[in-house]
Coordinates of C-alpha atoms in Angstrom, one line a residue:
Chain A
X5 CA 73.7 115.4 158.4
X6 CA 72.6 117.0 155.2
X7 CA 76.0 118.5 154.9
X8 CA 77.4 115.3 155.1
X9 CA 75.4 114.5 151.8
X10 CA 76.4 117.5 150.4
X11 CA 80.1 116.2 150.9
X12 CA 79.0 112.5 149.3
X13 CA 75.9 112.5 147.4
X14 CA 74.0 109.8 147.5
X15 CA 75.2 106.7 145.0
X16 CA 72.5 106.4 141.9
X17 CA 70.2 103.4 142.4
X18 CA 72.4 99.7 142.0
X19 CA 70.6 99.3 138.1
X20 CA 72.0 102.9 137.0
X21 CA 75.5 102.2 138.3
X22 CA 75.5 99.1 136.7
X23 CA 74.8 100.8 133.6
X24 CA 77.2 103.5 134.2
X25 CA 80.3 101.4 134.7
X26 CA 79.5 98.8 132.0
X27 CA 78.2 99.6 129.3
X28 CA 75.7 97.3 127.2
X29 CA 78.2 95.6 124.9
X30 CA 81.4 95.9 126.5
X31 CA 81.8 91.7 126.3
X32 CA 81.5 92.2 122.6
X33 CA 83.6 95.3 121.8
X34 CA 86.1 95.1 124.9
X35 CA 87.6 97.5 126.6
X36 CA 86.6 101.5 125.8
X37 CA 89.2 103.8 124.1
X38 CA 92.1 104.2 126.2
X39 CA 95.6 105.3 125.9
X40 CA 98.8 103.4 126.4
X41 CA 102.4 104.0 126.3
X42 CA 103.6 103.3 122.8
X43 CA 107.8 102.4 123.3
X44 CA 107.4 100.9 119.5
X45 CA 106.8 104.2 118.2
X46 CA 109.1 105.9 120.5
X47 CA 111.6 103.5 119.8
X48 CA 111.2 103.8 116.0
X49 CA 111.6 107.6 115.5
X50 CA 114.4 107.9 118.3
X51 CA 116.2 105.8 115.4
X52 CA 115.9 108.7 112.7
X53 CA 117.1 112.4 112.7
X54 CA 114.3 114.7 113.3
X55 CA 115.7 116.6 110.2
X56 CA 112.5 116.4 108.1
X57 CA 113.9 114.6 105.2
X58 CA 112.7 111.0 105.5
X59 CA 109.7 109.5 104.1
X60 CA 106.8 107.9 106.0
X61 CA 104.5 105.7 104.6
X62 CA 101.7 105.0 107.0
X63 CA 99.5 101.8 106.4
X64 CA 96.5 103.3 108.3
X65 CA 94.0 106.2 108.1
X66 CA 95.3 109.3 108.0
X67 CA 95.2 111.5 111.3
X68 CA 96.1 115.3 112.2
X69 CA 98.1 113.7 115.4
X70 CA 100.2 111.5 113.2
X71 CA 100.6 114.0 110.7
X72 CA 102.0 116.4 113.3
X73 CA 104.6 113.5 114.6
X74 CA 105.7 112.3 111.2
X75 CA 106.1 115.8 109.9
X76 CA 108.9 116.5 112.3
X77 CA 111.2 114.1 110.9
X78 CA 109.6 113.6 107.4
X79 CA 109.2 115.2 103.9
X80 CA 106.8 113.2 102.2
X81 CA 104.3 111.1 104.0
X82 CA 101.8 109.3 102.4
X83 CA 98.3 107.7 104.1
X84 CA 97.4 104.8 102.2
X85 CA 94.5 102.9 104.6
X86 CA 95.2 99.8 103.8
X87 CA 93.6 98.9 107.4
X88 CA 90.2 100.5 105.5
X89 CA 90.7 98.3 102.4
X90 CA 88.0 95.6 103.6
X91 CA 85.8 98.1 104.9
X92 CA 86.0 99.4 101.0
X93 CA 85.1 95.8 99.4
X94 CA 88.4 95.8 98.6
X95 CA 90.8 92.3 99.0
X96 CA 94.3 92.9 100.9
X97 CA 96.0 91.8 97.4
X98 CA 94.1 94.6 95.5
X99 CA 94.7 97.2 98.5
X100 CA 98.4 95.9 98.0
X101 CA 98.8 96.5 94.5
X102 CA 97.2 99.9 94.8
X103 CA 100.3 101.3 96.7
X104 CA 102.8 103.3 94.8
X105 CA 105.1 101.4 93.1
X106 CA 108.8 101.3 94.8
X107 CA 110.5 102.9 91.2
X108 CA 108.0 106.1 91.7
X109 CA 108.3 106.5 96.0
X110 CA 111.0 104.8 97.9
X111 CA 110.0 104.9 101.8
X112 CA 112.3 104.7 104.9
X113 CA 109.5 104.4 107.2
X114 CA 106.8 102.5 107.4
X115 CA 104.1 101.9 109.8
X116 CA 102.1 98.9 109.3
X117 CA 100.0 98.4 112.4
X118 CA 98.5 95.2 112.8
X119 CA 98.1 94.1 109.5
X120 CA 99.7 91.1 110.1
X121 CA 97.1 89.9 112.5
X122 CA 94.4 90.9 110.2
X123 CA 95.4 89.1 106.9
X124 CA 95.6 85.2 106.2
X125 CA 99.2 83.3 106.4
X126 CA 99.2 83.1 102.9
X127 CA 99.1 86.6 102.2
X128 CA 101.5 87.3 104.7
X129 CA 104.7 87.1 102.3
X130 CA 102.4 89.6 99.9
X131 CA 102.5 92.6 102.3
X132 CA 106.0 91.9 103.0
X133 CA 107.4 91.7 99.5
X134 CA 105.4 94.6 98.5
X135 CA 107.1 96.4 101.6
X136 CA 110.1 95.5 100.6
X137 CA 109.8 96.8 97.2
X138 CA 108.8 100.3 98.8
X139 CA 111.4 100.5 100.6
X140 CA 115.2 101.4 101.0
X141 CA 118.3 99.8 102.5
X142 CA 117.8 100.6 105.9
X143 CA 114.5 101.8 106.2
X144 CA 112.7 101.1 109.7
X145 CA 109.1 98.9 110.0
X146 CA 107.1 99.1 113.0
X147 CA 103.8 96.2 113.5
X148 CA 102.0 95.2 116.0
X149 CA 101.2 91.5 116.8
X150 CA 99.0 89.7 118.8
X151 CA 98.9 86.0 119.3
X152 CA 98.1 85.9 123.1
X153 CA 94.9 84.2 124.5
X154 CA 94.0 87.4 126.2
X155 CA 93.7 89.5 123.1
X156 CA 90.6 91.8 123.2
X157 CA 87.6 90.4 121.5
X158 CA 87.8 93.2 118.2
X159 CA 90.7 94.6 117.0
X160 CA 92.1 98.0 117.9
X161 CA 92.3 100.9 115.7
X162 CA 95.6 102.9 117.1
X163 CA 96.1 106.3 116.7
X164 CA 99.2 108.2 118.2
X165 CA 98.5 110.9 120.6
X166 CA 102.3 111.9 121.2
X167 CA 105.7 110.1 120.2
X168 CA 105.4 108.1 123.2
X169 CA 101.0 107.7 124.0
X170 CA 99.1 105.8 121.6
X171 CA 95.3 105.5 121.6
X172 CA 93.9 102.3 121.6
X173 CA 89.9 102.1 120.3
X174 CA 88.4 98.8 119.6
X175 CA 86.9 98.4 115.8
X176 CA 83.2 97.2 115.2
X177 CA 84.2 94.2 113.4
X178 CA 85.8 91.1 115.0
X179 CA 89.0 89.3 114.3
X180 CA 89.2 87.1 111.3
X181 CA 89.4 83.6 112.0
X182 CA 93.4 83.3 110.7
X183 CA 95.2 81.6 113.5
X184 CA 97.5 84.3 115.3
X185 CA 100.6 84.9 114.4
X186 CA 103.2 83.5 117.5
X187 CA 106.2 85.3 118.4
X188 CA 108.4 82.7 116.8
X189 CA 107.1 83.1 113.4
X190 CA 107.4 86.9 113.1
X191 CA 110.9 87.2 112.6
X192 CA 111.0 84.4 110.0
X193 CA 107.8 86.4 108.5
X194 CA 109.1 90.0 108.5
X195 CA 112.4 88.9 106.1
X196 CA 114.5 91.0 104.7
X197 CA 113.1 93.0 108.1
X198 CA 115.1 92.3 111.3
X199 CA 113.8 92.8 114.2
X200 CA 116.4 95.2 116.4
X201 CA 113.0 96.0 119.0
X202 CA 110.9 94.6 120.5
X203 CA 108.3 95.4 123.6
X204 CA 105.6 93.4 125.2
X205 CA 102.3 95.7 125.7
X206 CA 99.1 95.3 127.5
X207 CA 96.4 93.1 126.3
X208 CA 98.6 91.0 124.3
X209 CA 100.2 92.9 121.9
X210 CA 103.9 93.3 120.7
X211 CA 105.6 95.8 118.8
X212 CA 108.3 95.5 117.1
X213 CA 110.8 97.8 115.2
X214 CA 112.6 95.8 112.1
X215 CA 115.5 97.1 109.9
X216 CA 115.0 96.2 106.1
X217 CA 118.6 94.2 105.4
X218 CA 119.8 92.3 102.6
X219 CA 121.3 89.3 103.4
X220 CA 125.0 89.3 104.0
Chain B
X17 CA 66.9 153.6 101.9
X18 CA 70.3 154.5 102.1
X19 CA 72.7 151.9 103.9
X20 CA 75.9 152.8 105.2
X21 CA 77.7 149.4 104.2
X22 CA 76.2 149.2 100.8
X23 CA 78.3 150.8 98.5
X24 CA 78.7 150.3 94.5
X25 CA 82.2 148.8 95.2
X26 CA 80.8 146.0 97.4
X27 CA 80.9 142.6 95.9
X28 CA 77.8 140.7 94.8
X29 CA 76.4 137.9 96.5
X30 CA 79.2 137.5 98.8
X31 CA 79.1 133.9 100.2
X32 CA 78.3 133.4 103.8
X33 CA 81.4 131.3 104.8
X34 CA 84.3 133.9 103.8
X35 CA 87.4 132.1 104.8
X36 CA 90.3 134.2 103.2
X37 CA 91.5 137.0 104.9
X38 CA 90.8 138.8 101.8
X39 CA 88.7 142.3 102.6
X40 CA 85.2 141.5 101.6
X41 CA 84.0 145.4 102.1
X42 CA 84.7 148.7 100.7
X43 CA 88.3 148.9 100.2
X44 CA 90.5 149.2 97.0
X45 CA 90.5 145.7 95.8
X46 CA 94.3 144.5 95.6
X47 CA 96.0 144.5 92.1
X48 CA 95.3 140.3 92.3
X49 CA 92.1 140.7 92.6
X50 CA 90.4 139.2 95.6
X51 CA 87.4 138.8 94.9
X52 CA 85.6 135.5 95.1
X53 CA 83.7 133.6 92.3
X54 CA 81.5 131.2 93.3
X55 CA 80.6 127.8 91.7
X56 CA 77.0 127.0 92.9
X57 CA 75.4 123.9 93.7
X58 CA 73.6 123.7 90.5
X59 CA 76.5 124.1 88.3
X60 CA 78.9 121.0 86.6
X61 CA 81.6 121.7 84.6
X62 CA 83.7 119.6 82.7
X63 CA 87.0 121.2 81.7
X64 CA 89.8 123.5 82.7
X65 CA 88.7 126.3 85.2
X66 CA 91.7 128.8 85.1
X67 CA 91.0 133.0 86.8
X68 CA 92.3 135.8 89.0
X69 CA 89.7 135.4 91.7
X70 CA 89.5 133.6 94.5
X71 CA 87.0 130.3 93.7
X72 CA 84.5 128.7 95.8
X73 CA 83.3 125.6 94.3
X74 CA 79.8 124.1 95.9
X75 CA 78.8 122.6 92.8
X76 CA 80.8 119.9 90.6
X77 CA 83.7 119.9 88.3
X78 CA 85.6 117.6 86.3
X79 CA 88.5 118.7 85.0
X80 CA 91.2 121.1 86.3
X81 CA 91.3 123.9 88.4
X82 CA 94.2 126.1 87.9
X83 CA 94.3 129.2 90.2
X84 CA 97.9 129.4 91.2
X85 CA 97.6 132.7 92.7
X86 CA 94.1 132.2 94.4
X87 CA 92.7 130.5 96.9
X88 CA 90.9 127.6 96.2
X89 CA 88.3 126.5 98.4
X90 CA 86.1 122.9 97.7
X91 CA 82.7 123.7 99.6
X92 CA 80.9 121.3 101.6
X93 CA 78.6 120.2 98.9
X94 CA 81.3 120.7 96.2
X95 CA 82.2 117.5 94.6
X96 CA 85.7 117.6 92.4
X97 CA 87.0 115.2 90.3
X98 CA 90.5 117.3 89.2
X99 CA 93.5 118.3 89.7
X100 CA 93.3 121.6 91.9
X101 CA 96.1 124.2 92.0
X102 CA 95.8 127.5 94.2
X103 CA 97.8 129.6 96.5
X104 CA 95.9 128.2 99.5
X105 CA 93.5 125.5 98.6
X106 CA 91.1 124.5 101.4
X107 CA 88.6 121.4 100.7
X108 CA 85.4 120.8 103.1
X109 CA 84.1 118.7 100.6
X110 CA 85.0 115.9 98.5
X111 CA 87.8 115.8 96.0
X112 CA 89.3 113.1 93.8
X113 CA 92.5 114.4 92.5
X114 CA 95.9 116.3 93.2
X115 CA 96.4 119.3 95.3
X116 CA 98.6 121.9 95.0
X117 CA 99.4 125.0 97.1
X118 CA 102.2 127.6 97.1
X119 CA 101.1 128.0 100.4
X120 CA 99.1 125.6 102.0
X121 CA 96.6 123.1 101.8
X122 CA 93.8 122.8 104.7
X123 CA 91.6 119.5 105.0
X124 CA 88.6 120.6 107.1
X125 CA 86.7 117.9 109.1
X126 CA 84.1 117.3 106.5
X127 CA 86.7 116.7 103.8
X128 CA 87.0 113.6 101.7
X129 CA 90.2 113.4 99.5
X130 CA 91.9 111.0 97.5
X131 CA 94.8 112.5 96.2
X132 CA 98.2 113.6 96.2
X133 CA 99.0 117.0 98.1
X134 CA 102.2 119.0 97.0
X135 CA 102.3 122.4 99.6
X136 CA 105.1 123.5 102.4
X137 CA 102.3 123.5 105.0
X138 CA 99.6 121.3 105.3
X139 CA 96.8 121.4 107.5
X140 CA 94.5 118.1 108.4
X141 CA 91.7 118.4 111.0
X142 CA 90.5 115.7 113.0
X143 CA 87.9 113.9 111.1
X144 CA 89.2 114.7 108.0
X145 CA 88.7 111.8 105.6
X146 CA 92.3 111.3 103.4
X147 CA 94.2 108.9 101.4
X148 CA 97.6 109.4 99.7
X149 CA 100.7 111.3 99.7
X150 CA 101.8 114.7 100.9
X151 CA 105.0 116.6 99.4
X152 CA 106.2 119.3 101.4
X153 CA 109.1 119.5 99.8
X154 CA 108.5 122.1 97.3
X155 CA 111.3 122.5 95.4
X156 CA 112.9 126.5 95.6
X157 CA 111.2 127.3 98.3
X158 CA 112.4 128.7 101.8
X159 CA 111.6 126.1 104.6
X160 CA 108.8 127.3 106.2
X161 CA 108.7 127.5 110.5
X162 CA 105.8 126.6 112.1
X163 CA 103.0 129.2 112.9
X164 CA 99.9 127.9 113.7
X165 CA 97.9 130.3 111.9
X166 CA 94.5 128.3 111.4
X167 CA 91.7 129.0 113.9
X168 CA 91.6 124.8 114.6
X169 CA 95.6 124.8 115.7
X170 CA 96.3 126.2 119.5
X171 CA 100.0 126.1 119.0
X172 CA 102.6 123.3 118.9
X173 CA 103.9 121.1 120.9
X174 CA 107.9 120.7 122.0
X175 CA 108.9 120.0 118.5
X176 CA 111.9 117.7 117.6
X177 CA 112.3 115.8 120.6
X178 CA 114.7 112.1 121.0
X179 CA 113.2 109.7 122.9
X180 CA 114.4 107.0 125.0
X181 CA 113.4 104.4 122.7
X182 CA 112.6 102.1 126.1
X183 CA 109.5 101.1 126.9
X184 CA 106.6 102.7 129.2
X185 CA 107.5 106.4 128.0
X186 CA 105.9 108.5 130.2
X187 CA 106.3 111.7 128.5
X188 CA 102.5 113.2 127.6
X189 CA 103.3 115.2 124.8
X190 CA 99.8 117.0 123.6
X191 CA 99.6 117.5 120.1
X192 CA 97.7 120.3 119.5
X193 CA 98.1 121.3 115.6
X194 CA 98.7 119.5 112.5
X195 CA 100.3 122.7 110.5
X196 CA 103.2 120.8 109.4
X197 CA 105.9 122.5 108.2
X198 CA 109.3 121.5 105.8
X199 CA 112.7 121.6 107.1
X200 CA 115.3 122.4 104.2
X201 CA 118.1 121.0 105.8
X202 CA 119.5 118.1 103.6
X203 CA 121.1 115.0 105.2
X204 CA 122.1 112.5 103.1
X205 CA 122.0 109.8 105.9
X206 CA 118.1 108.6 106.5
X207 CA 118.2 106.1 109.9
X208 CA 121.0 105.9 112.2
X209 CA 120.4 102.1 111.9

């Protein structure tokens, strides 16, 4: 039966097998990095002409794949890494102020990732007001919100892999203690951005694409 | 004893990391001067750096670096608090300041850059830490079509593709290049919304 053993190698001892499948801190950090569909991103870029004339503001950290994707559409790209503000010891208000002034640079695409989830309810208007000042009429905003009880125990870092795929990677620190932003509240908070697409994703995330429109 | 490759015209103390395609061997020097000067680890400069040679910075510079027609490399140990202008600007170390290049800016995986980049092409390697703006619309320059030229690049994916705009896209493009380009097309309409 040796030939059979060669085809079906002996399983590792039980303890080892468990270790291999379940990393020590799985419960704390949530599932390992995974790649998932990104319908919100696809919808966002579907709204744009790939003519290289747009201006993109990414509030997350710079990434090679992001630059590769944005550069098909945009001539100007800014990586503000607002998400990294707490790690740099900056509070949100300071980090928001450090963004360039709208008089100097206006954007027509903004990727805000899950910033709303990381900020207190009092800070939400600061973010949206600042983004409104940095964008032109018709600008598009992509944002992710997770108010689900099933949300992963830690925030996720999102990295685009393509226009339709995104990598979710759990971060080291836990969620802030703010109450989650319920879907019904999102549209109100995002004014003057109006939601034009919303997608329910796995792990309780919802992706929103909103367009900046002044009230009629 | 005489060694074959030792010739009087070879540049003294050629750094190990030769990045530019410039000939470092006995070939006659091109008119623009292709030798590379090095600012060593122990050197600190406060002020303006100008010249007609490629430059490798392993020390510290606080001021400005203007080598418009040359290749400027901030080595892994380089620390620059200055705006840098060059033909090609490569950063492996730390820069706080704006980078402006006639051809391209390359941020390698060890780069830490805070500032704005102006260049028709920008290469951002995985692991590079960058915060700032990128402007690929250099006035007066022809649009450069994508060409994978960095060693880190293995070609672009399928280019501008319109997605379906609905949930659950399965197209799994594998982006492999960050050598970005500007398109010359100027269209007035931005979003179609």
